[in-house]
Coordinates of C-alpha atoms in Angstrom, one line a residue:
X1277 CA 38.7 -25.1 -161.2
X1278 CA 40.8 -23.4 -158.6
X1279 CA 43.6 -25.9 -158.5
X1280 CA 44.6 -29.4 -157.6
X1281 CA 46.8 -30.8 -154.8
X1282 CA 49.6 -33.3 -154.8
X1283 CA 47.0 -36.0 -153.8
X1284 CA 44.2 -36.9 -156.2
X1285 CA 40.9 -35.3 -155.1
X1286 CA 37.5 -36.9 -154.6
X1287 CA 34.9 -34.7 -156.2
X1288 CA 31.5 -34.4 -154.5
X1289 CA 28.5 -32.7 -156.2
X1290 CA 26.8 -29.9 -154.3
X1291 CA 23.5 -28.2 -155.0
X1292 CA 22.6 -24.9 -153.3
X1293 CA 19.3 -23.1 -153.6
X1294 CA 17.8 -19.9 -152.2
X1295 CA 14.3 -18.6 -152.4
X1296 CA 12.4 -15.8 -150.6
X1297 CA 9.0 -17.6 -150.5
X1298 CA 7.0 -14.6 -149.3
X1299 CA 5.3 -16.8 -146.6
X1300 CA 3.9 -19.1 -149.3
X1301 CA 3.9 -22.8 -149.1
X1302 CA 5.7 -25.0 -151.5
X1303 CA 4.4 -25.5 -155.1
X1304 CA 3.1 -28.9 -156.1
X1305 CA 6.4 -29.8 -157.8
X1306 CA 9.8 -28.4 -156.7
X1307 CA 11.9 -31.0 -158.6
X1308 CA 12.8 -28.6 -161.4
X1309 CA 14.3 -26.2 -158.9
X1310 CA 16.3 -28.9 -157.3
X1311 CA 17.5 -30.3 -160.6
X1312 CA 15.7 -33.6 -160.1
X1313 CA 13.8 -33.8 -163.3
X1314 CA 13.3 -37.3 -164.9
X1315 CA 16.6 -39.0 -165.4
X1316 CA 18.7 -36.5 -163.5
X1317 CA 21.4 -37.8 -161.2
X1318 CA 21.0 -36.4 -157.7
X1319 CA 23.9 -34.5 -156.1
X1320 CA 25.8 -35.7 -153.1
X1321 CA 24.9 -32.8 -150.9
X1322 CA 21.9 -30.4 -151.0
X1323 CA 21.7 -27.1 -149.1
X1324 CA 18.4 -25.1 -149.2
X1325 CA 18.0 -21.6 -147.9
X1326 CA 14.5 -20.0 -147.6
X1327 CA 13.6 -16.5 -146.5
X1328 CA 10.2 -15.4 -145.2
X1329 CA 9.5 -19.1 -144.6
X1330 CA 6.2 -18.6 -142.9
X1331 CA 7.0 -15.2 -141.4
X1332 CA 3.7 -14.9 -139.5
X1333 CA 3.7 -14.0 -135.8
X1334 CA 2.7 -17.5 -134.8
X1335 CA 5.6 -19.0 -136.7
X1336 CA 8.0 -16.7 -135.0
X1337 CA 6.9 -18.1 -131.6
X1338 CA 7.4 -21.7 -132.8
X1339 CA 10.9 -21.9 -134.2
X1340 CA 11.4 -25.3 -132.7
X1341 CA 8.9 -26.9 -135.0
X1342 CA 10.9 -29.1 -137.3
X1343 CA 8.2 -30.1 -139.8
X1344 CA 6.2 -27.6 -141.8
X1345 CA 5.0 -27.8 -145.5
X1346 CA 8.4 -26.8 -146.8
X1347 CA 10.5 -29.2 -144.8
X1348 CA 8.1 -32.0 -145.5
X1349 CA 8.2 -31.3 -149.3
X1350 CA 12.0 -31.1 -149.4
X1351 CA 12.4 -34.2 -147.3
X1352 CA 9.9 -36.2 -149.2
X1353 CA 11.6 -35.4 -152.5
X1354 CA 15.2 -35.6 -151.6
X1355 CA 14.9 -38.6 -149.4
X1356 CA 13.2 -40.4 -152.2
X1357 CA 16.4 -39.9 -154.2
X1358 CA 18.7 -41.6 -151.8
X1359 CA 19.5 -38.7 -149.4
X1360 CA 18.9 -38.2 -145.7
X1361 CA 18.4 -35.1 -143.6
X1362 CA 21.6 -33.9 -141.9
X1363 CA 20.3 -30.7 -140.4
X1364 CA 17.2 -28.5 -140.5
X1365 CA 16.6 -25.3 -138.6
X1366 CA 14.2 -22.3 -138.8
X1367 CA 15.1 -19.0 -137.1
X1368 CA 14.1 -15.4 -137.9
X1369 CA 11.8 -16.6 -140.7
X1370 CA 14.9 -18.2 -142.3
X1371 CA 15.0 -21.9 -143.0
X1372 CA 18.1 -23.9 -143.7
X1373 CA 18.1 -27.5 -144.7
X1374 CA 21.1 -29.8 -145.5
X1375 CA 20.7 -33.3 -147.0
X1376 CA 23.5 -35.7 -147.8
X1377 CA 23.9 -39.2 -149.3
X1378 CA 23.9 -41.8 -146.6
X1379 CA 27.2 -43.2 -147.7
X1380 CA 28.8 -39.9 -146.7
X1381 CA 27.7 -40.1 -143.1
X1382 CA 30.8 -42.0 -141.9
X1383 CA 32.9 -39.1 -143.1
X1384 CA 30.8 -36.3 -141.6
X1385 CA 31.2 -35.0 -138.1
X1386 CA 31.1 -31.8 -136.0
X1387 CA 27.8 -30.6 -137.3
X1388 CA 27.1 -27.2 -135.8
X1389 CA 24.6 -24.3 -136.1
X1390 CA 25.0 -20.6 -135.6
X1391 CA 22.7 -17.6 -135.9
X1392 CA 23.0 -13.8 -135.7
X1393 CA 20.3 -11.1 -135.8
X1394 CA 21.7 -8.3 -138.0
X1395 CA 19.0 -5.7 -137.4
X1396 CA 16.1 -4.8 -135.2
X1397 CA 13.8 -5.4 -138.2
X1398 CA 14.2 -9.2 -137.8
X1399 CA 16.7 -9.7 -140.6
X1400 CA 19.6 -12.0 -139.9
X1401 CA 21.8 -14.9 -141.0
X1402 CA 22.0 -18.5 -140.0
X1403 CA 24.7 -21.1 -140.8
X1404 CA 25.3 -24.8 -140.7
X1405 CA 28.8 -26.2 -140.8
X1406 CA 30.3 -29.7 -140.7
X1407 CA 33.6 -31.5 -141.3
X1408 CA 33.9 -34.0 -144.1
X1409 CA 37.1 -35.9 -144.6
X1410 CA 39.0 -33.2 -142.6
X1411 CA 37.7 -30.4 -144.8
X1412 CA 35.4 -27.9 -143.2
X1413 CA 32.3 -26.7 -145.0
X1414 CA 29.8 -24.0 -144.1
X1415 CA 26.5 -23.0 -145.6
X1416 CA 24.9 -19.6 -144.8
X1417 CA 21.4 -18.4 -145.4
X1418 CA 20.6 -14.7 -144.9
X1419 CA 18.0 -12.0 -145.4
X1420 CA 19.4 -8.4 -145.3
X1421 CA 17.7 -5.0 -145.2
X1422 CA 15.6 -3.9 -148.2
X1423 CA 15.5 -0.8 -150.5
X1424 CA 18.2 0.7 -152.7
X1425 CA 18.9 3.5 -150.3
X1426 CA 20.0 1.1 -147.5
X1427 CA 23.2 0.0 -149.2
X1428 CA 25.4 0.9 -146.3
X1429 CA 23.1 -1.0 -143.9
X1430 CA 23.4 -4.1 -145.9
X1431 CA 27.1 -3.8 -145.9
X1432 CA 27.1 -3.6 -142.1
X1433 CA 24.8 -6.6 -141.9
X1434 CA 27.3 -8.6 -143.9
X1435 CA 30.2 -7.7 -141.6
X1436 CA 28.0 -8.4 -138.6
X1437 CA 27.3 -11.9 -139.9
X1438 CA 30.9 -12.6 -140.6
X1439 CA 31.9 -11.5 -137.2
X1440 CA 29.2 -13.1 -135.1
X1441 CA 28.6 -16.5 -136.8
X1442 CA 30.8 -18.5 -134.5
X1443 CA 31.4 -22.2 -133.8
X1444 CA 32.9 -24.3 -131.1
X1445 CA 35.2 -26.3 -133.4
X1446 CA 38.7 -25.2 -132.4
X1447 CA 39.9 -25.4 -136.0
X1448 CA 37.0 -23.3 -137.4
X1449 CA 35.6 -20.9 -134.8
X1450 CA 35.0 -18.3 -137.4
X1451 CA 33.1 -18.5 -140.6
X1452 CA 36.0 -17.6 -142.8
X1453 CA 38.2 -20.3 -141.2
X1454 CA 36.4 -22.9 -143.3
X1455 CA 37.8 -24.5 -146.4
X1456 CA 34.5 -23.8 -148.2
X1457 CA 31.7 -21.3 -147.5
X1458 CA 28.6 -21.2 -149.7
X1459 CA 26.5 -18.2 -148.8
X1460 CA 23.0 -17.9 -150.2
X1461 CA 20.1 -15.7 -149.5
X1462 CA 18.0 -12.6 -150.2
X1463 CA 20.9 -10.1 -149.9
X1464 CA 18.5 -7.4 -151.1
X1465 CA 21.2 -5.5 -153.1
X1466 CA 19.3 -3.6 -155.8
X1467 CA 19.8 -1.9 -159.1
X1468 CA 20.4 1.8 -158.7
X1469 CA 21.3 4.9 -160.8
X1470 CA 19.0 3.7 -163.5
X1471 CA 15.4 4.5 -164.3
X1472 CA 12.4 2.2 -164.5
X1473 CA 11.9 2.7 -168.2
X1474 CA 15.5 1.6 -168.9
X1475 CA 15.2 -1.4 -166.7
X1476 CA 11.9 -2.4 -168.4
X1477 CA 13.4 -2.0 -171.8
X1478 CA 16.5 -4.1 -171.0
X1479 CA 14.5 -6.9 -169.5
X1480 CA 12.0 -6.9 -172.4
X1481 CA 14.8 -7.1 -175.0
X1482 CA 16.7 -9.7 -173.0
X1483 CA 19.7 -7.3 -172.7
X1484 CA 20.8 -8.5 -169.2
X1485 CA 24.4 -7.4 -169.8
X1486 CA 23.2 -3.8 -169.8
X1487 CA 21.8 -4.1 -166.3
X1488 CA 24.8 -5.6 -164.5
X1489 CA 26.6 -2.3 -164.3
X1490 CA 23.8 -1.0 -162.1
X1491 CA 23.9 -3.9 -159.6
X1492 CA 24.9 -2.7 -156.2
X1493 CA 26.4 -6.0 -155.0
X1494 CA 28.7 -6.4 -158.0
X1495 CA 29.9 -2.8 -157.6
X1496 CA 30.5 -3.2 -153.8
X1497 CA 32.4 -6.4 -154.3
X1498 CA 34.6 -4.8 -157.1
X1499 CA 35.4 -1.9 -154.7
X1500 CA 36.4 -4.4 -152.0
X1501 CA 33.6 -3.3 -149.5
X1502 CA 31.9 -6.7 -149.0
X1503 CA 32.4 -10.4 -149.8
X1504 CA 36.1 -10.2 -150.3
X1505 CA 37.5 -13.4 -151.7
X1506 CA 34.0 -14.6 -152.5
X1507 CA 33.1 -15.6 -156.1
X1508 CA 29.8 -15.7 -158.0
X1509 CA 28.7 -17.3 -161.2
X1510 CA 28.0 -15.1 -164.2
X1511 CA 24.5 -13.7 -164.0
X1512 CA 22.8 -14.7 -167.3
X1513 CA 19.3 -14.6 -166.0
X1514 CA 16.8 -11.8 -165.5
X1515 CA 16.4 -10.1 -162.1
X1516 CA 14.8 -12.5 -159.6
X1517 CA 12.7 -9.7 -157.9
X1518 CA 10.1 -8.1 -157.9
X1519 CA 7.2 -10.0 -159.5
X1520 CA 3.4 -9.7 -159.1
X1521 CA 2.5 -12.7 -157.0
X1522 CA 1.0 -15.6 -158.9
X1523 CA 2.2 -14.2 -162.2
X1524 CA 5.3 -14.0 -164.3
X1525 CA 5.1 -10.3 -164.7
X1526 CA 7.4 -7.7 -163.1
X1527 CA 5.8 -5.2 -160.7
X1528 CA 7.0 -1.8 -161.7
X1529 CA 4.5 0.1 -159.6
X1530 CA 6.8 1.1 -156.8
X1531 CA 10.0 3.0 -157.8
X1532 CA 11.7 1.8 -154.6
X1533 CA 11.3 -1.8 -155.8
X1534 CA 12.9 -1.9 -159.2
X1535 CA 13.5 -5.4 -160.5
X1536 CA 16.8 -6.5 -159.0
X1537 CA 19.0 -9.5 -158.4
X1538 CA 18.2 -9.7 -154.7
X1539 CA 18.7 -13.4 -154.5
X1540 CA 22.2 -14.6 -154.9
X1541 CA 24.7 -17.3 -154.0
X1542 CA 28.3 -16.4 -153.2
X1543 CA 31.1 -19.0 -152.6
X1544 CA 34.5 -18.9 -151.0
X1545 CA 37.5 -21.2 -151.2
X1546 CA 40.1 -20.9 -148.4
X1547 CA 43.3 -19.4 -149.8
X1548 CA 46.7 -20.9 -148.9
X1549 CA 47.9 -20.0 -145.4
X1550 CA 51.4 -19.5 -144.2
X1551 CA 53.4 -19.7 -141.0
X1552 CA 55.0 -16.5 -139.6
X1553 CA 58.3 -17.4 -141.4
X1554 CA 56.5 -17.8 -144.7
X1555 CA 56.3 -21.6 -144.7
X1556 CA 53.1 -22.8 -146.4
X1557 CA 50.6 -24.6 -144.1
X1558 CA 49.6 -27.8 -145.8
X1559 CA 46.0 -28.6 -146.5
X1560 CA 44.6 -31.8 -145.1
X1561 CA 45.9 -34.9 -146.9
X1562 CA 47.8 -32.5 -149.3
X1563 CA 44.6 -31.8 -151.2
X1564 CA 44.0 -28.1 -152.2
X1565 CA 40.4 -26.9 -151.8
X1566 CA 38.7 -26.4 -155.1
X1567 CA 35.2 -25.6 -156.3
X1568 CA 34.1 -26.0 -159.9
X1569 CA 30.9 -24.1 -160.7
X1570 CA 28.7 -26.1 -163.1
X1571 CA 25.5 -24.1 -163.2
X1572 CA 24.0 -20.8 -161.8
X1573 CA 20.5 -20.2 -162.7
X1574 CA 17.1 -18.7 -162.0
X1575 CA 13.9 -20.7 -162.2
X1576 CA 11.2 -18.4 -163.6
X1577 CA 8.6 -21.1 -163.9
X1578 CA 7.6 -20.7 -160.3
X1579 CA 5.2 -17.9 -159.4
X1580 CA 4.0 -18.4 -155.9
X1581 CA 6.2 -15.6 -154.6
X1582 CA 7.3 -12.1 -155.6
X1583 CA 10.8 -13.7 -155.9
X1584 CA 12.1 -16.4 -158.3
X1585 CA 14.2 -19.2 -156.8
X1586 CA 17.9 -19.4 -157.6
X1587 CA 20.2 -22.4 -157.7
X1588 CA 23.8 -23.3 -158.2
X1589 CA 25.7 -26.6 -158.7
X1590 CA 29.3 -27.2 -157.9
X1591 CA 31.9 -30.0 -157.8
X1592 CA 33.8 -29.8 -154.5
X1593 CA 37.2 -31.3 -154.0
X1594 CA 37.8 -33.3 -150.8
X1595 CA 40.5 -35.9 -149.9
X1596 CA 40.0 -39.4 -151.2
X1597 CA 37.4 -41.6 -149.6
X1598 CA 37.5 -45.3 -149.5
X1599 CA 34.3 -47.4 -149.1
X1600 CA 34.6 -46.8 -145.4
X1601 CA 32.3 -48.9 -143.2
X1602 CA 30.1 -47.1 -140.8
X1603 CA 31.6 -46.9 -137.2
X1604 CA 28.8 -49.1 -135.9
X1605 CA 28.0 -52.3 -137.9
X1606 CA 24.5 -53.6 -137.2
X1607 CA 24.0 -57.3 -137.7
X1608 CA 21.1 -57.9 -140.2
X1609 CA 18.2 -59.2 -138.1
X1610 CA 16.7 -62.6 -138.9
X1611 CA 13.1 -63.8 -138.3
X1612 CA 11.7 -60.7 -136.5
X1613 CA 7.9 -60.5 -136.1
X1614 CA 5.4 -58.0 -134.9
X1615 CA 4.8 -57.8 -131.2
X1616 CA 7.5 -60.4 -130.4
X1617 CA 10.6 -59.6 -128.5
X1618 CA 13.9 -59.3 -130.4
X1619 CA 17.6 -58.8 -130.0
X1620 CA 19.7 -56.2 -131.7
X1621 CA 23.4 -57.2 -132.3
X1622 CA 26.0 -54.7 -133.4
X1623 CA 29.8 -54.1 -133.3
X1624 CA 31.5 -50.7 -132.6
X1625 CA 35.0 -49.9 -133.9
X1626 CA 37.4 -49.6 -131.0
X1627 CA 38.2 -45.9 -131.7
X1628 CA 34.6 -44.7 -131.8
X1629 CA 33.4 -43.1 -128.6
X1630 CA 30.0 -44.4 -127.3
X1631 CA 27.7 -43.3 -124.5
X1632 CA 24.9 -44.8 -122.4
X1633 CA 22.8 -42.1 -124.0
X1634 CA 23.3 -43.4 -127.5
X1635 CA 20.2 -44.9 -129.0
X1636 CA 19.0 -47.3 -131.7
X1637 CA 15.9 -46.5 -133.7
X1638 CA 13.8 -49.0 -135.6
X1639 CA 12.5 -47.2 -138.7
X1640 CA 10.4 -48.2 -141.6
X1641 CA 12.3 -47.8 -144.9
X1642 CA 11.7 -44.3 -146.2
X1643 CA 12.7 -42.7 -142.8
X1644 CA 13.9 -39.1 -143.2
X1645 CA 15.3 -38.1 -139.8
X1646 CA 15.8 -39.0 -136.1
X1647 CA 12.1 -39.0 -135.1
X1648 CA 10.9 -41.2 -137.9
X1649 CA 11.0 -44.3 -135.7
X1650 CA 8.5 -47.0 -134.7
X1651 CA 10.4 -47.6 -131.5
X1652 CA 13.9 -47.2 -130.0
X1653 CA 16.1 -48.6 -127.4
X1654 CA 19.1 -47.3 -125.5
X1655 CA 22.5 -48.6 -126.6
X1656 CA 23.9 -51.6 -124.6
X1657 CA 26.7 -51.1 -122.1
X1658 CA 28.1 -54.6 -121.8
X1659 CA 31.3 -55.1 -123.9
X1660 CA 33.0 -58.2 -125.2
X1661 CA 34.5 -58.4 -128.6
X1662 CA 37.8 -58.9 -130.4
X1663 CA 39.7 -57.7 -133.4
X1664 CA 39.5 -54.0 -132.5
X1665 CA 35.7 -54.2 -132.3
X1666 CA 33.3 -54.1 -129.3
X1667 CA 30.4 -56.4 -129.6
X1668 CA 27.0 -55.6 -128.1
X1669 CA 23.5 -57.0 -127.7
X1670 CA 20.4 -55.2 -126.6
X1671 CA 16.9 -56.5 -126.3
X1672 CA 13.7 -54.9 -127.7
X1673 CA 10.6 -55.5 -125.5
X1674 CA 7.7 -57.2 -127.3
X1675 CA 5.4 -54.5 -126.1
X1676 CA 7.2 -51.9 -128.2
X1677 CA 7.6 -53.8 -131.4
X1678 CA 5.7 -52.7 -134.4
X1679 CA 2.1 -53.9 -134.8
X1680 CA 2.2 -53.9 -138.6
X1681 CA 4.7 -55.8 -140.7
X1682 CA 6.9 -54.3 -143.4
X1683 CA 10.4 -53.4 -144.3
X1684 CA 12.6 -51.8 -141.7
X1685 CA 16.1 -50.5 -140.9
X1686 CA 17.9 -50.0 -137.6
X1687 CA 19.7 -46.7 -137.2
X1688 CA 22.3 -46.0 -134.5
X1689 CA 22.4 -42.4 -133.2
X1690 CA 25.2 -41.0 -131.1
X1691 CA 24.3 -38.9 -128.1
X1692 CA 27.1 -36.6 -129.3
X1693 CA 25.3 -34.5 -131.9
X1694 CA 28.6 -33.7 -133.6
X1695 CA 28.9 -37.4 -134.5
X1696 CA 25.2 -37.9 -135.6
X1697 CA 24.4 -41.3 -137.2
X1698 CA 27.0 -44.0 -136.6
X1699 CA 25.3 -47.0 -138.2
X1700 CA 22.5 -48.0 -140.5
X1701 CA 21.5 -51.6 -141.1
X1702 CA 20.5 -53.0 -144.4
X1703 CA 16.7 -53.3 -144.8
X1704 CA 14.9 -56.4 -143.4
X1705 CA 11.4 -57.7 -143.1
X1706 CA 9.4 -57.8 -139.9
X1707 CA 6.7 -60.5 -140.4
X1708 CA 3.1 -60.6 -139.1
X1709 CA 2.8 -61.8 -135.5
X1710 CA 1.3 -65.2 -136.4
X1711 CA 2.6 -66.2 -139.8
X1712 CA 4.8 -64.9 -142.6
X1713 CA 3.2 -63.6 -145.8
X1714 CA 3.5 -67.1 -147.3
X1715 CA 2.1 -69.0 -144.3
X1716 CA 5.5 -70.2 -143.1
X1717 CA 5.4 -70.7 -139.2
X1718 CA 7.6 -68.3 -137.4
X1719 CA 9.6 -71.1 -135.7
X1720 CA 10.9 -72.1 -139.2
X1721 CA 14.5 -71.8 -139.8
X1722 CA 15.7 -69.3 -142.5
X1723 CA 16.3 -72.2 -144.8
X1724 CA 12.6 -73.0 -144.7
X1725 CA 11.5 -69.6 -146.0
X1726 CA 10.9 -69.2 -149.7
X1727 CA 12.8 -66.4 -151.4
X1728 CA 11.2 -63.0 -151.1
X1729 CA 11.7 -60.5 -153.9
X1730 CA 11.9 -57.1 -152.2
X1731 CA 14.8 -55.7 -154.2
X1732 CA 14.4 -52.0 -154.4
X1733 CA 16.2 -48.8 -153.4
X1734 CA 15.5 -47.4 -150.0
X1735 CA 13.8 -44.0 -150.4
X1736 CA 15.9 -42.4 -147.7
X1737 CA 19.3 -44.0 -147.7
X1738 CA 20.0 -45.3 -151.1
X1739 CA 21.0 -48.7 -149.6
X1740 CA 20.1 -51.6 -151.9
X1741 CA 17.6 -53.9 -150.2
X1742 CA 18.0 -57.5 -151.3
X1743 CA 16.2 -60.4 -149.6
X1744 CA 18.0 -63.5 -150.6
X1745 CA 17.2 -67.2 -150.6
X1746 CA 19.0 -69.6 -148.2
X1747 CA 21.5 -70.7 -150.8
X1748 CA 22.5 -67.1 -151.4
X1749 CA 22.8 -66.5 -147.7
X1750 CA 25.1 -69.5 -147.3
X1751 CA 27.2 -68.3 -150.2

């Protein structure tokens, strides 16, 4: 743990993973890599970086495609554990995905993306950054130049990425301005100054310590050439590259491709800053940034690529968070039915900026991202309200209501992408167009309806869904 501030910190758990997937699709079960085996508690934030994620020529001409087998597999798994998609982007054959718990959304803003091509061979780096409780966090995914002899090229690519990954936030225009940077990828640093027989012997006898002295990245960092002020967990796992595809056997056939720790995760904590006169610049809310590494591991059980996936888990200190309500409070709908007009009511905190281009999505529970809607409406513009809230109503035309009943949520999206999701309703039932499931006429009052037991956990948001009886509602 790097340190503590004068104010008690809130600790968030972060999982990061990197994998050069060699254009292969996802295996049937990726829960082991993401640490989501039976009984495991999900982390608060997940950041996934893939390289060679469908690197075919067709894929390179369709970078705007948001869903592919990998994004679908990641979304289905993580959203079923109470997370939602914050950001997904694929560029240069690189894919970066960030998922967060829905209860963190009120504290997250200024989500931005940046990219840089570091060489004419198509290698590069991409980054997602956001602000959470006034702390700035950046995740980077990269793929650098291969082969042991291209060490200096990789070093230049690192500096190019640091220089050209830029953002519009005035407080964090540069990558290294952030309080936290977690950088993952296929860095492609190799083992050198060692022969294939010695490498094979060390791996066979599980003498990993003997190989670390030949690792280019560790040596370059120690000499201060790259990744200054970045940290890495102790490498206690065998080299993650190069394997014969669909096997667990190293490929020693090409001397240019010795088994190496190509796939890595580096992390940086912003050091204290000072004014020109030497006065310390305080951190937000007097909380000093701190990352506690819990785990750094390879996952050799997967064999659909010539690389093995790598993961790391941290505890990240942020300023304290209360149970902050979302900026937009959506009134829980009552007595909605298929193909019948309805009215959405919601209240917006006075300090929250709204736009005529904000929109409200009606999604089935299990939604994963902005386009998982059955229908949507533009936000209302007529204001009333009191007590520092603005009250709104907006109608949903019967023609656009769902044709099939089920459990739904309303999600308020800001037109300002730096703000993202501003409100999520609790789950509610939309009944069939003629009768409820129990044959109760739709013109019945809520008190006439029998209790409906739909208590469960929403697969995407972690919000507890509880349909209550009339006596509970009155209470």
